């Protein structure tokens, strides 16, 4: 039968300079099916085909710097084709500025400090280097999560625009895992950064045994 | 919405001017501050014939379409000279030559992207905004034969771009705030 | 002897509408010495004298709105004169757009709020009143710093263009000092604002005694 209807599932840009879209194929109708992505820019009638199906892997289309414009909407459609014919996805309108999902924060550092005999963790990080926060134009907000190695539950803290955060609610000594992520004002949370580990000595036993 | 596009445009123009400032500082780093000869200005900037406001009062009286037209005219006037700066950067007698080359390349990319945006914006802001004054660059296709004149002319051309990119940035920020009814917090 | 050579040491504009230059007199050669500042605008041969030696105090010249143009180079020289003759400073080229250093932010207000039982500070401020940010003539980004009264180390946070910032990383109860400064998109950081003090109650003791 004709191929099932494909669906454009996601488009993301890491830094408003390039972007990638992914699609979900429909049923293949039992016949060899090929997929193509077509797009038209706002107030232009010219239809273009995806410039690069490979860079971002299977069922994806990558738009490099020259193909990416932050000034116009992209009207995007995916087409599934087999020997019996073609089936079109619903078209999706994409504005690159609103699909930004930055890379995770970098240089996450954790130090154990003490305040009136109590340990706390000072976590600091840097924005992803590609995000142009120098000028103060793009504002990123951050979130961090911490948990003891042997536990399952993460404790999440919103850090606003800060690039450092103190965690006081330490329950006991042990190995703590810390991750940080970020989000631009219009956009999506990044993935969590790689995990930072830190050892907190056992203050608490000593406190109670005294 | 125009306000949105203007905010994006002024972010790009901010970046463009910041880049030109970094480039000027990179270039200056080579000239010993003590004996620094005040760089001769071989001529007037090729865009100086364009009448632009010279203080806040004048600038705030210029209409939206004229502000955009000024910004577009200045930006388009730099397409050729930026290409000249780019080709000359490869053989610039300066220790920071390769960094300068890369930054000029980024300058051209940002300039092109901003130009695309202003073209689209002018399409949405009426015929007056589409008017562009032609400011041809008549400085020839190279910056001179000997090392010193090449450095002087490179530095002079860059100082002109730095000033014009500041004008473009200022005009777009005034425009962006006029249109910022959607985001008053930013102005 | 002839007066020593004066030097133009600094020129600053607080809001891209007026500007002031200061000079350092040379040795006075043992004779009564007077100082004058002359300037010539780019592409003009006319030499003007400083319009106002008083407003900005000793060894200074103030250029009000009518005397100030931007995107034009001012070629400025200071002349020291006594009965034996005159000595000229080195000339300096100044374009007002590159010498902007705003006044500090104003009306800095700090309130202690609570998020899931933990205190945080909400700091808000206004731009320096002389800087016309509303028309977009000047665009400011802000930075704030906070520290506990008894400590030396300030914690610095970049706040971008916003005029409000939440500080989550409070260490413990006590008196916190907060200052804010601003920088134009292309210019110099202002001085820090006057210090705002705020008391944070001792949440932390209550937490541990449970």
XYZ file of C-alpha atoms in Angstrom:
607
model
C 0.000 0.000 0.000
C 1.002 3.661 -0.065
C 3.538 4.511 2.650
C 2.131 5.592 6.041
C 2.142 9.296 6.871
C 5.513 10.431 8.239
C 5.703 13.080 10.981
C 8.253 15.793 11.608
C 8.915 15.237 15.293
C 11.561 17.725 16.380
C 13.775 20.621 15.201
C 16.590 21.981 17.380
C 19.351 24.590 17.094
C 22.278 24.555 19.547
C 23.299 28.164 18.935
C 20.967 29.887 16.463
C 23.578 29.409 13.722
C 22.651 25.911 12.461
C 19.672 23.579 13.078
C 18.536 19.986 12.617
C 15.108 18.388 12.110
C 14.146 14.758 12.718
C 11.161 12.805 11.489
C 9.324 9.623 12.345
C 8.591 7.391 9.341
C 5.050 6.035 9.008
C 4.356 2.337 8.108
C 6.298 1.445 4.943
C 3.271 -0.204 3.275
C 5.301 -3.374 2.745
C 7.338 -1.752 -0.060
C 10.782 -0.149 -0.148
C 10.151 3.430 0.991
C 12.373 6.517 0.671
C 12.064 9.768 2.618
C 12.775 13.343 1.584
C 12.426 16.638 3.406
C 11.353 19.794 1.581
C 11.159 23.315 2.906
C 10.003 26.718 1.784
C 11.053 29.981 3.414
C 8.395 32.496 4.480
C 7.392 34.892 1.617
C 9.269 32.792 -0.957
C 7.635 30.307 -3.294
C 10.825 28.355 -4.033
C 10.823 24.853 -2.577
C 14.224 23.479 -1.554
C 15.218 19.956 -0.632
C 17.097 19.107 2.535
C 20.753 20.119 2.027
C 22.274 17.344 4.167
C 20.642 14.073 5.187
C 23.815 12.580 6.704
C 25.482 14.833 9.275
C 22.792 14.383 11.957
C 22.177 10.694 11.328
C 19.125 8.668 10.284
C 15.787 10.319 9.475
C 17.276 13.766 9.927
C 18.119 16.901 7.995
C 20.959 19.219 8.959
C 20.960 22.915 7.969
C 24.450 24.470 8.183
C 25.267 28.177 8.680
C 24.578 29.132 5.077
C 21.274 27.266 5.018
C 20.126 28.758 8.331
C 18.352 32.111 8.592
C 17.048 33.586 11.816
C 14.988 36.097 9.908
C 12.298 33.926 8.326
C 10.038 30.990 9.188
C 10.753 27.647 7.538
C 7.702 25.698 6.317
C 8.878 22.062 6.363
C 7.291 18.880 5.025
C 8.538 15.255 4.913
C 7.520 12.990 2.042
C 7.512 9.168 2.116
C 7.596 7.547 -1.323
C 7.323 3.938 -2.533
C 6.427 2.395 -5.877
C 2.717 3.117 -5.339
C 3.158 6.790 -4.587
C 3.914 9.372 -1.946
C 2.461 10.442 1.381
C 3.119 13.914 2.838
C 3.556 14.779 6.507
C 1.672 17.707 7.994
C 3.759 20.838 7.303
C 5.496 22.432 10.305
C 6.495 26.105 10.693
C 9.883 26.582 12.339
C 11.505 29.820 13.571
C 15.133 29.040 14.407
C 15.219 31.505 17.316
C 12.522 29.552 19.155
C 14.046 26.067 18.832
C 17.312 26.720 20.634
C 18.484 23.882 22.834
C 21.967 24.859 24.008
C 24.790 22.445 24.719
C 25.222 21.622 28.421
C 27.165 23.938 30.764
C 30.914 23.329 30.880
C 33.769 23.210 33.410
C 31.485 22.081 36.248
C 33.599 22.280 39.452
C 32.590 21.192 42.951
C 34.404 22.024 46.185
C 33.506 20.970 49.721
C 33.542 23.956 52.063
C 32.604 24.427 55.675
C 30.341 26.956 57.368
C 30.236 26.991 61.210
C 31.464 23.406 61.217
C 28.923 22.244 58.644
C 29.986 21.035 55.190
C 28.384 22.411 52.058
C 29.102 22.037 48.364
C 30.046 24.995 46.213
C 29.254 24.173 42.585
C 30.405 26.456 39.744
C 30.222 26.172 35.942
C 30.591 28.038 32.684
C 28.006 28.558 29.927
C 28.448 26.351 26.839
C 31.230 28.076 24.909
C 29.146 28.448 21.734
C 26.426 30.479 23.491
C 27.304 34.156 23.034
C 26.585 35.349 26.578
C 29.438 37.886 26.393
C 27.232 40.663 25.249
C 24.580 39.991 27.842
C 22.048 39.561 25.060
C 21.378 35.864 25.402
C 20.432 35.083 28.985
C 20.751 31.509 30.109
C 19.188 30.184 33.274
C 20.591 27.139 35.050
C 19.366 24.197 37.090
C 21.490 21.725 39.004
C 20.762 18.398 40.604
C 22.625 16.486 43.289
C 22.302 13.066 44.852
C 24.211 10.599 46.953
C 25.719 7.831 44.831
C 23.775 5.081 46.589
C 20.421 6.829 46.258
C 18.013 7.121 43.299
C 16.313 10.430 44.034
C 17.944 13.606 42.614
C 17.505 16.895 44.501
C 16.964 19.711 41.984
C 17.848 23.383 42.549
C 17.011 26.331 40.268
C 20.038 28.639 40.109
C 18.570 31.415 37.976
C 21.276 33.217 36.011
C 23.991 32.422 38.522
C 27.054 30.426 37.508
C 27.636 29.102 40.977
C 25.463 27.605 43.713
C 25.911 26.477 47.320
C 24.239 23.230 48.425
C 23.717 22.996 52.184
C 21.219 20.212 52.515
C 23.862 17.484 52.796
C 22.513 14.593 54.813
C 25.654 12.567 55.427
C 29.190 11.817 54.292
C 29.663 9.875 51.028
C 30.051 10.365 47.267
C 27.820 13.045 45.791
C 26.944 13.261 42.092
C 26.284 16.715 40.612
C 24.985 17.727 37.137
C 24.008 21.104 35.679
C 21.872 22.072 32.696
C 20.826 25.379 31.081
C 18.022 26.964 29.070
C 17.844 30.192 27.012
C 14.962 32.620 27.527
C 13.114 31.300 24.445
C 14.107 27.679 24.178
C 14.614 24.228 25.645
C 16.611 22.777 28.516
C 19.993 21.420 27.461
C 20.977 17.868 28.346
C 22.493 17.480 31.811
C 26.229 18.092 31.962
C 28.518 15.122 32.536
C 28.463 14.079 36.205
C 30.875 15.577 38.708
C 31.700 13.441 41.738
C 32.823 14.705 45.122
C 33.586 13.052 48.461
C 32.083 14.565 51.583
C 33.826 13.389 54.772
C 31.672 12.019 57.550
C 31.116 15.142 59.724
C 27.821 13.822 60.920
C 29.123 10.683 62.798
C 31.740 12.787 64.563
C 29.046 15.343 65.527
C 26.751 12.723 67.057
C 29.407 10.651 68.790
C 30.782 13.684 70.680
C 6.553 40.670 14.229
C 8.847 43.540 13.401
C 9.802 44.097 17.053
C 11.146 40.555 17.234
C 13.160 40.923 14.022
C 14.530 44.295 15.171
C 15.696 42.766 18.458
C 17.509 40.020 16.555
C 18.983 42.589 14.172
C 20.311 44.711 17.041
C 21.842 41.614 18.670
C 23.681 40.917 15.393
C 24.747 44.535 14.960
C 25.997 44.558 18.562
C 28.105 41.489 17.804
C 29.331 43.058 14.550
C 30.581 46.186 16.292
C 32.079 44.209 19.177
C 34.004 42.134 16.615
C 35.312 45.237 14.880
C 36.452 46.598 18.260
C 38.264 43.352 19.065
C 39.916 43.515 15.644
C 41.054 47.103 16.186
C 42.527 46.152 19.550
C 44.280 43.135 17.990
C 45.765 45.413 15.329
C 46.781 48.069 17.899
C 48.500 45.457 20.048
C 51.291 45.363 17.410
C 52.079 49.087 17.573
C 54.318 49.970 20.575
C 52.215 52.271 22.759
C 55.105 54.514 23.722
C 56.162 55.565 20.293
C 52.735 55.063 18.818
C 52.494 57.357 15.838
C 48.896 58.583 15.643
C 47.701 56.538 12.708
C 47.435 58.959 9.755
C 43.935 59.059 8.273
C 44.872 58.898 4.575
C 41.455 60.119 3.500
C 37.867 60.408 4.664
C 35.841 57.212 5.064
C 34.127 56.295 1.817
C 30.775 56.466 3.655
C 31.304 59.950 5.086
C 29.204 61.563 2.366
C 26.126 59.916 3.893
C 24.375 62.463 6.130
C 23.784 60.754 9.471
C 22.637 62.235 12.798
C 25.533 63.244 15.062
C 23.893 63.293 18.466
C 20.927 61.891 20.355
C 18.533 64.712 19.592
C 19.066 64.411 15.869
C 18.945 60.597 15.948
C 15.645 60.459 17.851
C 14.036 62.732 15.285
C 14.858 60.445 12.341
C 11.897 58.348 11.171
C 11.906 54.552 11.465
C 12.197 54.013 7.721
C 15.021 56.535 7.394
C 16.908 54.914 10.296
C 16.607 51.540 8.591
C 17.568 53.007 5.244
C 20.689 54.573 6.800
C 21.640 51.260 8.419
C 21.162 49.351 5.147
C 23.054 51.916 3.105
C 26.028 51.759 5.483
C 26.023 47.964 5.617
C 25.807 47.567 1.849
C 28.610 50.114 1.398
C 30.922 47.672 3.202
C 30.377 44.546 1.091
C 33.343 45.259 -1.237
C 35.744 46.814 1.307
C 35.194 43.869 3.700
C 36.156 41.543 0.860
C 39.278 43.670 0.320
C 40.092 43.529 4.042
C 39.581 39.773 3.926
C 41.942 39.187 0.993
C 44.497 41.652 2.377
C 44.406 40.049 5.834
C 46.051 36.901 4.444
C 49.264 38.793 3.707
C 49.101 41.410 6.457
C 52.551 42.057 7.970
C 51.275 41.599 11.530
C 52.083 38.918 14.149
C 48.359 38.388 14.832
C 47.722 37.911 11.093
C 45.876 34.584 11.281
C 43.632 35.674 14.185
C 42.861 38.845 12.242
C 42.051 36.790 9.159
C 39.597 34.592 11.092
C 37.876 37.560 12.694
C 37.497 39.319 9.343
C 35.883 36.156 7.996
C 33.433 36.116 10.917
C 32.830 39.832 10.337
C 31.822 39.113 6.739
C 29.507 36.281 7.786
C 27.822 38.383 10.475
C 27.581 41.314 8.081
C 25.936 39.140 5.415
C 23.489 37.674 7.919
C 22.581 41.127 9.229
C 22.141 42.345 5.661
C 19.688 39.500 4.962
C 17.726 40.473 8.036
C 17.601 44.172 7.141
C 16.438 43.308 3.625
C 13.529 41.341 5.079
C 12.809 44.055 7.639
C 12.767 46.777 4.987
C 10.246 44.708 3.060
C 7.949 44.901 6.060
C 8.489 48.611 6.791
C 7.328 50.254 3.599
C 8.978 51.764 0.498
C 10.978 54.522 2.255
C 12.799 51.873 4.284
C 13.839 50.160 1.071
C 15.610 53.264 -0.253
C 19.394 52.745 -0.153
C 22.056 55.401 -0.800
C 24.890 54.113 -2.966
C 28.285 54.676 -1.348
C 30.797 53.047 -3.724
C 34.271 52.205 -2.411
C 36.842 53.709 -4.763
C 39.951 52.680 -2.833
C 41.093 50.215 -5.455
C 41.625 46.482 -5.199
C 44.681 46.465 -2.956
C 45.939 48.327 0.087
C 49.289 49.400 -1.316
C 52.601 47.792 -2.122
C 54.901 48.411 0.810
C 54.364 46.937 4.287
C 53.791 50.188 6.143
C 51.183 51.623 3.781
C 49.363 48.259 3.759
C 49.166 48.321 7.569
C 48.127 51.985 7.649
C 45.426 51.529 5.007
C 44.180 48.316 6.634
C 43.984 50.092 9.994
C 42.255 53.122 8.463
C 39.661 51.022 6.618
C 38.987 49.037 9.793
C 38.559 52.233 11.842
C 35.973 53.403 9.329
C 34.125 50.086 9.581
C 34.277 50.233 13.361
C 32.635 53.651 13.333
C 29.989 52.672 10.756
C 29.172 49.432 12.554
C 28.616 51.528 15.689
C 26.248 53.767 13.733
C 24.347 50.731 12.409
C 24.156 49.266 15.928
C 22.909 52.544 17.400
C 20.237 53.067 14.734
C 18.940 49.487 15.122
C 18.839 49.762 18.911
C 16.833 52.980 18.722
C 14.507 51.271 16.215
C 14.288 48.180 18.420
C 13.260 50.232 21.450
C 10.667 52.134 19.467
C 9.172 48.828 18.437
C 9.711 47.268 21.871
C 6.143 47.641 22.974
C 6.248 43.830 23.317
C 9.350 43.877 25.494
C 9.531 47.228 27.338
C 11.619 45.628 30.030
C 14.579 45.584 27.660
C 14.562 49.335 27.021
C 61.836 77.871 33.024
C 59.168 77.037 30.450
C 56.248 75.094 31.962
C 56.554 71.288 31.969
C 54.602 69.359 29.342
C 50.966 68.768 30.403
C 49.215 65.508 29.516
C 45.580 64.803 28.682
C 44.914 61.864 30.974
C 41.265 60.861 30.508
C 38.054 61.676 28.650
C 34.711 60.147 29.665
C 31.066 60.462 28.687
C 28.398 59.276 31.158
C 25.592 58.976 28.606
C 26.864 59.560 25.051
C 25.431 63.127 25.170
C 28.099 65.155 26.965
C 31.751 64.456 27.862
C 34.574 65.675 30.058
C 38.363 65.578 29.667
C 40.936 65.903 32.461
C 44.620 66.754 32.209
C 47.687 66.446 34.381
C 49.743 69.662 34.583
C 53.512 69.318 34.065
C 55.991 71.102 36.391
C 55.141 74.826 36.548
C 58.739 75.970 35.936
C 58.653 78.085 39.081
C 56.399 80.690 37.441
C 52.636 81.274 37.547
C 51.256 78.940 34.883
C 47.843 78.873 33.159
C 46.287 75.985 31.236
C 44.026 75.970 28.202
C 42.454 73.159 26.191
C 41.992 73.451 22.430
C 40.241 71.070 20.100
C 39.620 70.622 16.419
C 36.943 68.389 14.967
C 37.798 65.889 12.220
C 37.558 67.373 8.667
C 37.471 70.920 10.055
C 40.381 73.309 10.378
C 38.691 75.552 12.952
C 40.315 75.372 16.371
C 38.009 75.907 19.343
C 38.845 76.520 22.966
C 37.326 74.531 25.818
C 33.749 75.771 26.333
C 33.618 75.206 30.121
C 36.556 74.856 32.491
C 34.438 74.946 35.669
C 31.587 72.427 35.679
C 33.829 69.364 36.058
C 36.286 70.934 38.477
C 40.059 71.587 38.376
C 42.157 70.744 35.281
C 39.088 69.681 33.344
C 36.999 70.672 30.357
C 33.286 69.930 30.107
C 31.499 69.645 26.732
C 27.723 70.002 27.073
C 25.126 68.563 24.646
C 25.543 71.342 22.101
C 29.322 71.035 22.120
C 29.197 67.227 21.802
C 28.965 65.353 18.503
C 29.475 61.661 18.136
C 31.044 59.627 15.335
C 33.415 62.535 14.880
C 37.028 62.599 16.114
C 37.969 65.459 18.462
C 41.698 66.217 18.206
C 42.469 67.692 21.645
C 45.584 69.453 22.976
C 46.339 71.095 26.351
C 48.658 74.107 26.515
C 50.570 75.252 29.623
C 51.662 78.913 29.505
C 53.818 81.065 31.790
C 55.725 84.316 31.245
C 58.509 82.496 29.366
C 56.214 80.772 26.877
C 53.964 77.786 26.227
C 54.322 73.994 26.186
C 51.889 71.772 24.279
C 50.694 68.330 25.336
C 50.676 65.456 22.835
C 47.399 65.684 20.876
C 44.774 62.998 21.609
C 42.034 61.771 19.240
C 38.706 61.130 20.945
C 35.402 59.811 19.531
C 32.745 60.135 22.238
C 31.171 56.789 21.383
C 34.288 54.966 22.613
C 34.617 56.742 25.988
C 31.249 56.004 27.587
C 31.394 55.197 31.292
C 27.926 55.467 32.885
C 27.096 56.501 36.433
C 26.269 53.594 38.763
C 22.761 52.056 38.822
C 20.285 53.695 41.223
C 17.510 52.721 43.645
C 19.093 49.360 44.451
C 16.508 47.427 46.523
C 16.957 44.049 48.191
C 14.242 41.809 49.629
C 14.615 38.448 51.373
C 12.217 35.868 49.924
C 11.792 32.131 50.466
C 11.746 29.229 48.026
C 10.856 25.772 49.492
C 11.930 26.960 52.886
C 15.248 28.365 51.701
C 15.920 32.119 51.731
C 17.070 33.944 48.613
C 17.655 37.623 47.850
C 15.744 39.476 45.149
C 17.838 42.472 44.063
C 16.341 45.122 41.777
C 17.672 48.472 40.499
C 17.168 51.278 38.036
C 19.567 52.502 35.354
C 21.445 55.758 36.184
C 18.847 58.447 35.500
C 21.070 60.387 33.047
C 21.396 57.359 30.752
C 18.499 57.301 28.268
C 17.921 53.549 27.993
C 14.241 53.985 27.173
C 14.880 55.344 23.678
C 17.622 52.806 23.058
C 20.250 55.546 22.795
C 22.237 53.677 25.371
C 21.925 49.949 26.148
C 23.179 48.805 29.545
C 24.135 45.409 30.938
C 24.501 44.881 34.666
C 26.679 43.008 37.116
C 26.120 42.634 40.858
C 28.212 41.414 43.729
C 27.223 40.160 47.169
C 29.109 39.186 50.308
C 28.568 38.548 53.987
C 29.617 41.549 56.063
C 32.349 39.632 57.916
C 33.917 38.189 54.774
C 36.323 39.676 52.204
C 35.441 37.688 49.067
C 32.678 39.172 46.849
C 30.546 36.828 44.766
C 29.969 38.388 41.320
C 26.962 37.687 39.047
C 26.377 38.921 35.465
C 22.719 39.936 35.126
C 22.618 40.765 31.428
C 20.129 43.505 30.508
C 17.637 42.688 33.217
C 17.077 45.045 36.160
C 16.398 42.274 38.680
C 18.395 39.291 39.890
C 17.740 36.451 42.363
C 20.634 35.332 44.532
C 20.105 31.781 45.687
C 23.508 30.933 47.025
C 23.194 32.354 50.527
C 25.585 30.814 53.019
C 23.992 31.513 56.334
C 22.129 34.106 58.365
C 23.780 37.498 58.802
C 24.208 40.867 57.129
C 24.690 40.774 53.369
C 26.220 43.621 51.353
C 25.038 44.094 47.756
C 26.370 46.428 45.027
C 25.455 46.756 41.353
C 27.290 48.317 38.420
C 26.542 48.749 34.722
C 28.303 48.916 31.392
C 27.054 50.255 28.065
C 27.016 47.802 25.156
C 30.327 49.295 24.010
C 32.099 51.098 26.842
C 33.479 50.971 30.371
C 32.042 49.548 33.604
C 30.589 52.174 35.920
C 31.741 52.403 39.528
C 29.860 50.095 41.928
C 26.641 51.508 43.354
C 26.532 52.476 47.017
C 26.162 49.381 49.228
C 22.760 47.979 50.147
C 22.594 45.991 53.388
C 20.083 43.300 54.226
C 19.599 40.959 57.167
C 19.004 37.287 56.496
C 17.524 35.413 59.470
C 19.322 32.300 60.627
C 17.373 29.578 58.767
C 20.294 27.241 58.946
C 20.420 26.760 62.742
C 16.711 25.889 62.744
C 17.390 23.285 59.983
C 20.123 21.482 61.924
C 18.452 21.384 65.309
C 15.555 19.283 63.948
